[in-house]
Tab-separated table of C-alpha atoms in Angstrom:
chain	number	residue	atom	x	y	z
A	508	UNK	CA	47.921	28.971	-30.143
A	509	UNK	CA	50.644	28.466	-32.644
A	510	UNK	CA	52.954	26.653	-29.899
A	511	UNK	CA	54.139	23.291	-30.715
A	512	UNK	CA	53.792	20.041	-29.029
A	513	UNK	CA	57.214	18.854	-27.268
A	514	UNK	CA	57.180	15.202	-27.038
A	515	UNK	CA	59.567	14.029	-24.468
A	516	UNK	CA	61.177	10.557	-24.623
A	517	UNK	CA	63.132	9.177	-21.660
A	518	UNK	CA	66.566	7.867	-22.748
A	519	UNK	CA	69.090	6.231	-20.708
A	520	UNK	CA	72.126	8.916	-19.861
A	521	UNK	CA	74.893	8.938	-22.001
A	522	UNK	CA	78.195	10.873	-20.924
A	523	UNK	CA	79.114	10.903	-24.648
A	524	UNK	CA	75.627	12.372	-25.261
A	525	UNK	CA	74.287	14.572	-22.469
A	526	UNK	CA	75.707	17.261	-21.068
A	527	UNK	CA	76.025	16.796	-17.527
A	528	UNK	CA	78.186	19.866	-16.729
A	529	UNK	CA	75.799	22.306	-17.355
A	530	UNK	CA	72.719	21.118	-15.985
A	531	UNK	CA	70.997	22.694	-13.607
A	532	UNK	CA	67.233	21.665	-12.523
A	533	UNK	CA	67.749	24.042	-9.322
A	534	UNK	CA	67.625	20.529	-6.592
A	535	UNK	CA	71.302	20.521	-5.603
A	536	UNK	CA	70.605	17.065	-4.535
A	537	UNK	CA	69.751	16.063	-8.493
A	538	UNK	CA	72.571	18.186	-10.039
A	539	UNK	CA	75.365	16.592	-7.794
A	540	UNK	CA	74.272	12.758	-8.393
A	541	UNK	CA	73.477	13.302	-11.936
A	542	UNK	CA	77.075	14.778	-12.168
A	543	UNK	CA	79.332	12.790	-9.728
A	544	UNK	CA	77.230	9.424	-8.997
A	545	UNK	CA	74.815	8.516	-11.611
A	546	UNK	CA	77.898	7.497	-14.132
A	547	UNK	CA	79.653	5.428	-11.525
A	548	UNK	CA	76.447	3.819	-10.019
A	549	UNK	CA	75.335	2.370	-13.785
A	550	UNK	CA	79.379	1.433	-14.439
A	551	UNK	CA	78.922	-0.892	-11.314
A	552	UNK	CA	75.269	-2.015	-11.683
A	553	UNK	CA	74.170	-0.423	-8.942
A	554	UNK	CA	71.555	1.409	-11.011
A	555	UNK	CA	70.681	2.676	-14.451
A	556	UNK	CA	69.518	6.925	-14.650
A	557	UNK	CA	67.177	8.204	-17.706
A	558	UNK	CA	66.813	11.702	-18.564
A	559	UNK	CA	63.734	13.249	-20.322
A	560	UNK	CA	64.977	14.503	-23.501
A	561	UNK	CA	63.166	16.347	-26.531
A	562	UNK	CA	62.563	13.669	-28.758
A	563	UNK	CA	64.085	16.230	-31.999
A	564	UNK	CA	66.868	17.018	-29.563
A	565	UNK	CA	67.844	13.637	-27.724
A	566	UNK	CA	71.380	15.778	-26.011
């Protein structure tokens, strides 16, 4: 039972910061807006997307 607690923090996606291009949760559905739309829908207002990141590793 040596295995260590993960806290996970949601942060508001960041193309400078998270790699969209090599994410794959396995919902096609998911991986195609959080690659093509979710940029374009915050740059317009239309919505803001988090991602659950490690809090030690926030990319």
């Amino acid at each position: 039972m040596d295995e260590a607690i993960k806290v996970m923090l949601p942060i508001q996606l960041d193309a400078a910061v998270h790699d969209r291009e090599s994410f794959d949760c396995g919902v096609l559905e998911l991986n195609r807006f959080l690659k093509e739309k979710a940029r374009k829908e915050s740059d317009n207002n239309l919505s803001k997307t988090f991602v659950m990141c490690v809090e030690s590793n926030p990319s």
